Amino acid sequence: MKKVFIKTYGCQMNERDSEAVAALLAARGYRLTDSETDADVILLNTCSVRDRADQKALNKMASLAHLKRKRPAVVLGFLGCMAQVRGVGLLQDLPGVDLVVGTQRFHHLPEYLDRLWAARQPIVDVAAEAGSESAVKDHVLDVNGNQRVTAFVSIMQGCNMQCTFCIVPATRGPERSRPIPEIVEEVRQLVSVGVKEVTLLGQIVTSYGRMTGGKSEFVKLLTAVHDVPGLERLRFTSPHPKGFGDDLVQAYRDLPKLCEYAHLPVQTGSDRILKAMKRGYTRDSYLRIVEKLRTARPGIGLGTDIIVGFPGETDEDFAATLALVQEVGFDQAYLFKYSPRRGTPAADLPNQVSREVKEQRHRILLNLINENVARKNAQRVGATVEVLVEGRSPKNPARLFGRTRTNHGVVLAGGDDLRGRLVPVRITRANRTTLYGELT
Ligand code: 5AD
């Protein structure tokens, strides 16, 4: 039986794509392995959103190509976003690579592997495919053979926004949404095998169905999935702040299974830079969305993404970002140094910010965020919260791990019988990344 090792870089969409590829290959008789040394097929599912992600996968592949000299039979493949952007160039840069498969062609892997077993001739496929948004629906069991408690469900592919820093429209193509009944059916099936929580995934979920339906298609989808009996919790990511119209805010009031957490990528607190990024909102309109969500669901958890060092960002612009972070008090924030991406408008802007300044701003903002998050987490000590137990803690298998509705990870003591259960947990201590608690 041939063994496959898949390494995933980047976002949750990539994780989900890798899961689907794993399920597809498992159904064809491949065995998944978490050790690359004994794998017959090694696939890197890549990310292109920043240069560092690109470099990581390229370095990894260079070291694998080295290994291949000892084991020439092994198949090496690039999947996903970097494959899509670099295509055949990857074969030229890295001899030893057998497969380059783009973001709309994952489901052809079994057939490509068959071809490679029959004859070793490199295969590059980065074509667009109509209907590929519906091709990603297989799910895998966890490492212990259990169905997972939580699952990702891909609802759409692509993004039609034109944020000037972002490569994603080039890697993922234009927006294409799956029909509501198909998504609901996938959720029903997941629930029937024990899944309690689903996260609806897409590059810009708030645009779901916009190309085919009306303005509120995403809220219709949320409502339809919410009504699946046996589903306990519903999440989605990533939305665009612009997508939080009154109907979506109202959904936070009306849909009790919809968890009180929202990822609201602000990118910067400066109106000038927001405009240069073509984000389509202002600092004020963003803050109004935060306020509306907090009114609709008091205690809602808020997360964000921030880029420091976008071209032309001045000390004053950066100060506006610091002030916004202070004002909102995020529960989670991902911080990035601007990384020019070839072919995106911002890469060609004058006034690129120096590496030193980016690093300095990154340090300052990270400190502020860490202090804020630690303080907010400390305030949760003593509270009793609902936790969905996902299984053993990956870091400490003697403990259980679960999440609150506000998306905080919680470590607690307890037996395997709690897996998949919603339990009340009293928080006893907290650090910046994790809450610790006990069953009440
Ligand atoms: N440089 C730095 N960060 C970026 N992101 C997207 N493109 C870039 C880039 N060129 C960040 C944004 C986005 C997150 C997924 O990655 O903050 O929300």
Short mmCIF file of C-alpha atoms and ligand atoms in Angstrom, two decimals:
data_model
loop_
_atom_site.label_atom_id
_atom_site.label_comp_id
_atom_site.label_asym_id
_atom_site.label_seq_id
_atom_site.Cartn_x
_atom_site.Cartn_y
_atom_site.Cartn_z
CA MET A 1 0.00 0.00 0.00
CA LYS A 2 1.45 3.36 -1.02
CA LYS A 3 1.93 5.97 1.69
CA VAL A 4 1.23 9.69 1.37
CA PHE A 5 2.60 12.54 3.43
CA ILE A 6 0.93 15.94 3.09
CA LYS A 7 2.38 19.11 4.59
CA THR A 8 0.12 22.14 4.69
CA TYR A 9 1.13 25.79 4.79
CA GLY A 10 -1.11 28.81 5.30
CA CYS A 11 -4.79 29.29 5.93
CA GLN A 12 -7.68 27.10 7.05
CA MET A 13 -8.81 26.79 3.46
CA ASN A 14 -5.51 25.09 2.73
CA GLU A 15 -5.99 22.77 5.70
CA ARG A 16 -9.42 21.90 4.39
CA ASP A 17 -8.10 21.30 0.86
CA SER A 18 -5.41 19.01 2.29
CA GLU A 19 -8.02 17.09 4.27
CA ALA A 20 -10.08 16.61 1.14
CA VAL A 21 -7.04 15.43 -0.82
CA ALA A 22 -6.19 13.03 2.01
CA ALA A 23 -9.73 11.63 2.00
CA LEU A 24 -9.70 11.27 -1.76
CA LEU A 25 -6.40 9.40 -1.76
CA ALA A 26 -7.40 7.23 1.21
CA ALA A 27 -10.49 6.17 -0.75
CA ARG A 28 -8.18 5.06 -3.57
CA GLY A 29 -6.19 2.80 -1.26
CA TYR A 30 -3.39 5.14 -0.22
CA ARG A 31 -2.40 5.20 3.43
CA LEU A 32 -1.72 8.54 5.12
CA THR A 33 1.48 8.83 7.06
CA ASP A 34 2.84 11.57 9.28
CA SER A 35 6.41 10.64 8.52
CA GLU A 36 7.94 11.89 5.30
CA THR A 37 10.85 9.46 5.55
CA ASP A 38 8.78 6.41 4.64
CA ALA A 39 6.30 8.12 2.31
CA ASP A 40 5.97 7.16 -1.36
CA VAL A 41 4.27 10.45 -2.16
CA ILE A 42 5.16 13.78 -0.53
CA LEU A 43 2.83 16.70 -1.22
CA LEU A 44 3.35 20.29 -0.10
CA ASN A 45 0.12 22.26 -0.08
CA THR A 46 1.45 25.78 -0.36
CA CYS A 47 0.64 29.37 0.53
CA SER A 48 1.64 32.51 -1.38
CA VAL A 49 0.18 35.24 0.75
CA ARG A 50 3.60 36.42 1.97
CA ASP A 51 7.12 35.82 0.75
CA ARG A 52 8.01 33.89 3.89
CA ALA A 53 5.37 31.25 3.20
CA ASP A 54 6.70 30.88 -0.35
CA GLN A 55 10.27 30.53 0.87
CA LYS A 56 9.36 27.95 3.50
CA ALA A 57 7.80 25.61 0.97
CA LEU A 58 10.61 26.16 -1.53
CA ASN A 59 13.27 25.36 1.08
CA LYS A 60 11.34 22.31 2.17
CA MET A 61 11.08 21.05 -1.39
CA ALA A 62 14.81 21.68 -1.96
CA SER A 63 15.62 19.43 1.00
CA LEU A 64 13.19 16.78 -0.27
CA ALA A 65 14.75 16.88 -3.73
CA HIS A 66 17.98 16.06 -1.95
CA LEU A 67 16.35 13.06 -0.27
CA LYS A 68 15.05 11.94 -3.63
CA ARG A 69 18.55 11.27 -4.84
CA LYS A 70 18.61 8.41 -2.35
CA ARG A 71 15.02 7.31 -3.05
CA PRO A 72 14.31 8.10 -6.71
CA ALA A 73 10.91 6.37 -6.63
CA VAL A 74 9.36 8.93 -4.31
CA VAL A 75 6.84 11.33 -5.91
CA LEU A 76 7.24 15.02 -4.98
CA GLY A 77 4.39 17.44 -5.57
CA PHE A 78 3.49 21.10 -5.08
CA LEU A 79 -0.19 21.79 -4.56
CA GLY A 80 -2.26 24.92 -4.12
CA CYS A 81 -1.55 28.62 -4.24
CA MET A 82 2.18 28.68 -4.99
CA ALA A 83 1.68 25.97 -7.60
CA GLN A 84 -1.00 28.17 -9.15
CA VAL A 85 1.20 31.28 -9.29
CA ARG A 86 4.52 29.72 -10.27
CA GLY A 87 3.33 26.80 -12.36
CA VAL A 88 5.87 25.17 -14.60
CA GLY A 89 8.64 27.44 -13.21
CA LEU A 90 8.72 25.21 -10.14
CA LEU A 91 9.91 22.29 -12.25
CA GLN A 92 12.72 24.37 -13.64
CA ASP A 93 13.82 25.67 -10.24
CA LEU A 94 13.57 22.33 -8.48
CA PRO A 95 14.46 19.29 -10.53
CA GLY A 96 12.99 16.27 -8.84
CA VAL A 97 9.49 17.74 -8.62
CA ASP A 98 6.97 15.45 -10.36
CA LEU A 99 3.71 17.28 -9.85
CA VAL A 100 2.44 20.86 -9.79
CA VAL A 101 -1.32 21.06 -9.19
CA GLY A 102 -3.16 24.38 -8.83
CA THR A 103 -6.05 25.43 -6.61
CA GLN A 104 -8.88 24.33 -8.90
CA ARG A 105 -7.50 20.89 -9.76
CA PHE A 106 -6.89 19.12 -6.43
CA HIS A 107 -9.44 16.43 -7.17
CA HIS A 108 -7.46 15.18 -10.17
CA LEU A 109 -4.61 14.00 -7.95
CA PRO A 110 -5.48 10.29 -7.88
CA GLU A 111 -5.49 10.20 -11.68
CA TYR A 112 -2.18 12.12 -11.88
CA LEU A 113 -0.55 9.76 -9.40
CA ASP A 114 -1.72 6.79 -11.48
CA ARG A 115 -0.07 8.37 -14.48
CA LEU A 116 3.17 8.91 -12.57
CA TRP A 117 3.24 5.29 -11.39
CA ALA A 118 2.87 4.21 -15.01
CA ALA A 119 5.47 6.63 -16.42
CA ARG A 120 7.59 9.28 -14.74
CA GLN A 121 6.81 12.36 -16.75
CA PRO A 122 6.30 15.58 -14.73
CA ILE A 123 2.72 16.85 -14.67
CA VAL A 124 1.77 20.52 -14.35
CA ASP A 125 -1.90 21.46 -14.12
CA VAL A 126 -2.89 24.94 -13.05
CA ALA A 127 -5.97 25.27 -15.24
CA ALA A 128 -9.25 26.84 -14.16
CA GLU A 129 -12.14 24.42 -13.84
CA ALA A 130 -15.82 25.28 -13.84
CA GLY A 131 -17.52 23.64 -10.86
CA SER A 132 -14.31 23.05 -8.90
CA GLU A 133 -15.88 24.79 -5.88
CA SER A 134 -18.09 21.73 -5.48
CA ALA A 135 -15.29 19.20 -5.89
CA VAL A 136 -13.94 19.52 -2.36
CA LYS A 137 -16.35 17.54 -0.21
CA ASP A 138 -14.62 14.46 1.14
CA HIS A 139 -13.75 14.43 4.82
CA VAL A 140 -11.22 12.43 6.80
CA LEU A 141 -11.21 10.79 10.18
CA ASP A 142 -8.78 12.01 12.82
CA VAL A 143 -5.53 10.16 13.63
CA ASN A 144 -7.34 7.79 16.00
CA GLY A 145 -9.92 6.86 13.39
CA ASN A 146 -12.63 8.99 15.03
CA GLN A 147 -14.76 11.36 13.09
CA ARG A 148 -13.83 14.84 14.20
CA VAL A 149 -16.00 16.87 16.54
CA THR A 150 -15.48 19.98 14.44
CA ALA A 151 -15.24 20.24 10.67
CA PHE A 152 -14.51 22.78 7.98
CA VAL A 153 -16.96 23.06 5.10
CA SER A 154 -15.85 24.93 2.01
CA ILE A 155 -18.71 27.11 0.73
CA MET A 156 -16.99 29.07 -2.01
CA GLN A 157 -13.71 29.60 -3.78
CA GLY A 158 -11.98 32.72 -4.97
CA CYS A 159 -12.24 36.43 -4.29
CA ASN A 160 -13.36 39.35 -6.46
CA MET A 161 -11.97 42.09 -4.22
CA GLN A 162 -8.97 44.02 -5.40
CA CYS A 163 -7.11 44.76 -2.20
CA THR A 164 -3.88 46.19 -3.53
CA PHE A 165 -1.58 44.07 -1.32
CA CYS A 166 -3.22 40.69 -1.92
CA ILE A 167 -2.24 37.83 -4.21
CA VAL A 168 -5.29 35.69 -3.42
CA PRO A 169 -7.44 36.72 -6.42
CA ALA A 170 -4.55 35.46 -8.59
CA THR A 171 -4.11 32.20 -6.67
CA ARG A 172 -7.75 31.34 -6.07
CA GLY A 173 -9.48 32.92 -9.05
CA PRO A 174 -12.85 34.69 -9.16
CA GLU A 175 -15.65 34.01 -6.66
CA ARG A 176 -17.60 30.80 -7.19
CA SER A 177 -20.14 29.62 -4.62
CA ARG A 178 -21.61 26.19 -3.98
CA PRO A 179 -25.42 25.96 -3.90
CA ILE A 180 -27.09 26.08 -0.47
CA PRO A 181 -28.70 22.58 -0.67
CA GLU A 182 -25.33 21.00 -1.44
CA ILE A 183 -23.69 22.67 1.56
CA VAL A 184 -26.60 21.79 3.85
CA GLU A 185 -26.36 18.15 2.73
CA GLU A 186 -22.64 18.05 3.52
CA VAL A 187 -23.34 19.48 6.98
CA ARG A 188 -26.14 16.93 7.55
CA GLN A 189 -23.77 14.10 6.71
CA LEU A 190 -21.08 15.45 9.01
CA VAL A 191 -23.60 15.78 11.84
CA SER A 192 -24.84 12.22 11.24
CA VAL A 193 -21.33 10.91 12.00
CA GLY A 194 -20.89 12.98 15.14
CA VAL A 195 -19.68 16.43 14.09
CA LYS A 196 -21.04 19.08 16.45
CA GLU A 197 -19.52 22.26 15.08
CA VAL A 198 -18.91 23.40 11.52
CA THR A 199 -16.91 26.33 10.24
CA LEU A 200 -18.02 27.59 6.85
CA LEU A 201 -14.93 28.48 4.85
CA GLY A 202 -14.08 30.73 1.98
CA GLN A 203 -11.67 33.50 1.06
CA ILE A 204 -14.47 36.03 1.43
CA VAL A 205 -17.52 34.27 2.84
CA THR A 206 -19.56 37.45 3.16
CA SER A 207 -19.62 37.59 -0.65
CA TYR A 208 -21.14 34.09 -0.75
CA GLY A 209 -23.64 33.77 -3.59
CA ARG A 210 -23.31 37.42 -4.55
CA MET A 211 -22.52 36.52 -8.11
CA THR A 212 -25.58 34.33 -8.49
CA GLY A 213 -28.05 35.42 -5.87
CA GLY A 214 -28.86 38.50 -3.87
CA LYS A 215 -27.24 40.62 -1.25
CA SER A 216 -28.23 38.38 1.64
CA GLU A 217 -27.34 34.98 0.22
CA PHE A 218 -24.76 34.44 2.98
CA VAL A 219 -27.33 35.03 5.70
CA LYS A 220 -29.72 32.65 3.90
CA LEU A 221 -26.96 30.04 3.91
CA LEU A 222 -26.22 30.61 7.61
CA THR A 223 -29.90 30.20 8.43
CA ALA A 224 -30.21 27.01 6.36
CA VAL A 225 -27.13 25.42 7.96
CA HIS A 226 -28.22 26.61 11.40
CA ASP A 227 -31.44 24.61 11.02
CA VAL A 228 -29.66 21.27 10.58
CA PRO A 229 -30.82 19.18 13.56
CA GLY A 230 -28.01 17.98 15.80
CA LEU A 231 -25.60 20.72 14.79
CA GLU A 232 -24.60 22.54 17.98
CA ARG A 233 -22.34 25.31 16.80
CA LEU A 234 -21.79 27.30 13.62
CA ARG A 235 -18.81 29.49 12.68
CA PHE A 236 -17.49 31.08 9.51
CA THR A 237 -14.25 32.53 8.20
CA SER A 238 -12.95 34.69 6.59
CA PRO A 239 -15.45 37.49 6.16
CA HIS A 240 -14.80 41.01 4.89
CA PRO A 241 -15.77 43.83 7.29
CA LYS A 242 -17.83 45.34 4.48
CA GLY A 243 -20.01 42.24 4.55
CA PHE A 244 -21.34 42.95 8.06
CA GLY A 245 -24.55 44.60 6.97
CA ASP A 246 -27.57 44.79 9.25
CA ASP A 247 -28.81 41.38 8.09
CA LEU A 248 -25.60 39.62 9.20
CA VAL A 249 -25.52 41.56 12.47
CA GLN A 250 -29.14 40.52 12.99
CA ALA A 251 -28.11 36.88 12.40
CA TYR A 252 -25.94 37.14 15.52
CA ARG A 253 -29.15 37.97 17.41
CA ASP A 254 -31.40 35.43 15.73
CA LEU A 255 -29.23 32.32 15.34
CA PRO A 256 -28.30 30.87 18.73
CA LYS A 257 -25.95 28.25 17.24
CA LEU A 258 -23.91 30.98 15.56
CA CYS A 259 -20.95 31.35 17.90
CA GLU A 260 -20.22 34.80 19.28
CA TYR A 261 -16.97 35.33 17.50
CA ALA A 262 -16.13 37.36 14.40
CA HIS A 263 -12.89 37.68 12.52
CA LEU A 264 -12.79 41.25 11.25
CA PRO A 265 -9.56 41.83 9.34
CA VAL A 266 -8.96 45.58 9.71
CA GLN A 267 -5.44 45.64 8.13
CA THR A 268 -4.72 49.21 9.32
CA GLY A 269 -6.25 51.96 11.44
CA SER A 270 -5.33 54.73 9.01
CA ASP A 271 -7.97 55.97 6.57
CA ARG A 272 -5.27 57.03 4.14
CA ILE A 273 -3.77 53.54 4.06
CA LEU A 274 -7.18 51.85 3.98
CA LYS A 275 -7.85 53.81 0.82
CA ALA A 276 -4.49 52.88 -0.70
CA MET A 277 -5.27 49.25 0.13
CA LYS A 278 -8.73 49.60 -1.53
CA ARG A 279 -10.38 48.01 1.47
CA GLY A 280 -13.71 49.74 0.96
CA TYR A 281 -14.32 50.90 4.56
CA THR A 282 -13.05 53.64 6.81
CA ARG A 283 -11.79 53.54 10.37
CA ASP A 284 -15.15 54.95 11.49
CA SER A 285 -17.32 52.56 9.53
CA TYR A 286 -15.20 49.68 10.86
CA LEU A 287 -15.65 50.86 14.44
CA ARG A 288 -19.39 51.13 13.85
CA ILE A 289 -19.47 47.46 12.79
CA VAL A 290 -17.63 46.52 16.00
CA GLU A 291 -20.15 48.49 18.01
CA LYS A 292 -23.14 46.93 16.23
CA LEU A 293 -21.78 43.41 16.79
CA ARG A 294 -21.10 44.10 20.47
CA THR A 295 -24.63 45.42 20.87
CA ALA A 296 -26.13 42.41 19.06
CA ARG A 297 -24.07 39.91 21.05
CA PRO A 298 -22.51 41.33 24.21
CA GLY A 299 -19.22 39.60 24.99
CA ILE A 300 -18.63 38.62 21.34
CA GLY A 301 -15.00 37.63 20.67
CA LEU A 302 -13.29 39.70 17.99
CA GLY A 303 -10.24 38.79 15.96
CA THR A 304 -8.36 40.69 13.30
CA ASP A 305 -5.47 40.75 10.82
CA ILE A 306 -3.14 43.75 10.62
CA ILE A 307 -0.43 44.60 8.12
CA VAL A 308 2.39 46.93 9.21
CA GLY A 309 4.64 48.72 6.73
CA PHE A 310 2.27 48.99 3.76
CA PRO A 311 3.95 51.30 1.17
CA GLY A 312 3.77 54.92 2.29
CA GLU A 313 2.78 54.10 5.89
CA THR A 314 4.00 57.00 8.05
CA ASP A 315 4.50 57.18 11.82
CA GLU A 316 1.16 58.94 11.97
CA ASP A 317 -0.59 56.13 10.04
CA PHE A 318 0.99 53.59 12.33
CA ALA A 319 -0.10 55.58 15.40
CA ALA A 320 -3.67 55.39 14.06
CA THR A 321 -3.36 51.58 13.93
CA LEU A 322 -2.07 51.46 17.52
CA ALA A 323 -4.95 53.66 18.63
CA LEU A 324 -7.51 51.47 16.86
CA VAL A 325 -6.11 48.31 18.42
CA GLN A 326 -6.25 49.96 21.82
CA GLU A 327 -9.80 51.14 21.23
CA VAL A 328 -11.25 47.83 20.01
CA GLY A 329 -9.45 45.45 22.39
CA PHE A 330 -9.24 42.40 20.13
CA ASP A 331 -9.33 38.89 21.59
CA GLN A 332 -7.08 37.59 18.85
CA ALA A 333 -4.91 39.40 16.29
CA TYR A 334 -2.61 38.20 13.54
CA LEU A 335 0.09 40.66 12.70
CA PHE A 336 2.00 40.73 9.39
CA LYS A 337 4.83 42.74 7.92
CA TYR A 338 3.87 43.92 4.45
CA SER A 339 5.39 41.62 1.86
CA PRO A 340 5.35 42.79 -1.79
CA ARG A 341 3.67 40.19 -4.02
CA ARG A 342 4.54 40.18 -7.67
CA GLY A 343 1.72 41.42 -9.89
CA THR A 344 -0.20 43.19 -7.11
CA PRO A 345 -0.59 47.00 -7.37
CA ALA A 346 1.01 47.77 -3.99
CA ALA A 347 4.23 45.99 -4.96
CA ASP A 348 4.89 48.75 -7.51
CA LEU A 349 4.06 51.70 -5.25
CA PRO A 350 6.83 54.14 -4.41
CA ASN A 351 7.72 54.71 -0.75
CA GLN A 352 8.16 51.07 0.21
CA VAL A 353 8.83 50.94 3.95
CA SER A 354 12.26 49.73 5.04
CA ARG A 355 12.72 46.38 6.70
CA GLU A 356 13.97 48.02 9.90
CA VAL A 357 10.88 50.19 10.21
CA LYS A 358 8.58 47.25 9.49
CA GLU A 359 10.32 45.23 12.16
CA GLN A 360 10.18 48.02 14.67
CA ARG A 361 6.44 48.62 14.08
CA HIS A 362 5.81 44.91 14.21
CA ARG A 363 7.51 44.69 17.62
CA ILE A 364 5.64 47.64 19.06
CA LEU A 365 2.25 46.46 17.84
CA LEU A 366 2.86 42.87 18.88
CA ASN A 367 3.64 44.01 22.42
CA LEU A 368 0.46 46.05 22.57
CA ILE A 369 -1.65 43.19 21.23
CA ASN A 370 -0.07 40.67 23.58
CA GLU A 371 -0.70 42.89 26.59
CA ASN A 372 -4.31 43.47 25.54
CA VAL A 373 -5.01 39.81 24.90
CA ALA A 374 -3.35 38.70 28.15
CA ARG A 375 -5.40 41.25 30.08
CA LYS A 376 -8.65 40.19 28.42
CA ASN A 377 -7.90 36.52 29.05
CA ALA A 378 -7.07 37.23 32.72
CA GLN A 379 -10.50 38.85 33.06
CA ARG A 380 -12.06 35.53 32.15
CA VAL A 381 -10.65 33.74 35.20
CA GLY A 382 -13.51 32.77 37.51
CA ALA A 383 -16.13 32.75 34.75
CA THR A 384 -18.01 29.59 33.76
CA VAL A 385 -18.17 29.07 30.01
CA GLU A 386 -19.52 26.48 27.57
CA VAL A 387 -16.73 24.36 26.09
CA LEU A 388 -17.04 21.90 23.21
CA VAL A 389 -14.51 19.16 23.99
CA GLU A 390 -12.63 18.26 20.80
CA GLY A 391 -10.39 15.54 22.24
CA ARG A 392 -7.02 15.22 23.92
CA SER A 393 -4.86 18.32 24.08
CA PRO A 394 -2.24 18.06 21.33
CA LYS A 395 0.35 19.62 23.66
CA ASN A 396 -0.55 17.63 26.76
CA PRO A 397 -2.34 14.37 25.95
CA ALA A 398 -3.15 13.82 29.65
CA ARG A 399 -5.57 16.76 29.32
CA LEU A 400 -8.56 17.56 27.15
CA PHE A 401 -8.81 20.44 24.72
CA GLY A 402 -11.89 22.35 23.67
CA ARG A 403 -13.10 25.77 22.60
CA THR A 404 -15.40 28.36 24.06
CA ARG A 405 -18.06 29.91 21.85
CA THR A 406 -15.82 33.00 21.70
CA ASN A 407 -13.11 30.84 20.08
CA HIS A 408 -10.78 30.64 23.07
CA GLY A 409 -8.86 27.37 23.44
CA VAL A 410 -9.41 25.72 26.86
CA VAL A 411 -7.37 22.94 28.47
CA LEU A 412 -9.10 20.88 31.16
CA ALA A 413 -8.91 17.56 33.00
CA GLY A 414 -11.37 14.82 32.08
CA GLY A 415 -11.96 11.47 30.40
CA ASP A 416 -12.41 10.58 26.76
CA ASP A 417 -16.15 10.21 27.35
CA LEU A 418 -16.37 14.02 27.21
CA ARG A 419 -15.21 14.12 23.60
CA GLY A 420 -17.87 15.80 21.47
CA ARG A 421 -19.78 17.11 24.49
CA LEU A 422 -20.67 20.66 25.41
CA VAL A 423 -19.70 21.09 29.04
CA PRO A 424 -19.68 23.97 31.54
CA VAL A 425 -16.11 24.83 32.54
CA ARG A 426 -14.93 27.25 35.20
CA ILE A 427 -11.81 29.10 34.09
CA THR A 428 -9.10 28.83 36.75
CA ARG A 429 -6.13 30.44 35.02
CA ALA A 430 -5.17 32.00 31.73
CA ASN A 431 -2.20 33.05 29.68
CA ARG A 432 -2.02 34.83 26.37
CA THR A 433 -2.88 31.82 24.22
CA THR A 434 -4.83 29.41 26.40
CA LEU A 435 -7.40 29.27 29.16
CA TYR A 436 -7.25 26.50 31.77
CA GLY A 437 -10.33 25.31 33.58
CA GLU A 438 -12.23 22.60 35.42
CA LEU A 439 -15.61 21.00 34.90
CA THR A 440 -18.27 22.48 37.13
N1 5AD B 1 1.82 41.19 2.97
C1 5AD B 1 1.56 41.01 4.29
N2 5AD B 1 0.42 40.50 4.74
C2 5AD B 1 -0.52 40.14 3.84
N3 5AD B 1 -1.74 39.60 4.01
C3 5AD B 1 -2.26 39.40 2.78
N4 5AD B 1 -1.42 39.82 1.83
C4 5AD B 1 -0.32 40.29 2.47
C5 5AD B 1 0.93 40.85 2.04
N5 5AD B 1 1.18 41.05 0.75
C6 5AD B 1 -2.34 39.34 5.31
C7 5AD B 1 -3.63 40.13 5.49
C8 5AD B 1 -4.69 39.08 5.35
C9 5AD B 1 -3.99 37.87 5.92
C10 5AD B 1 -4.59 36.56 5.57
O1 5AD B 1 -2.67 37.97 5.39
O2 5AD B 1 -3.64 40.68 6.78
O3 5AD B 1 -5.88 39.39 6.05
#
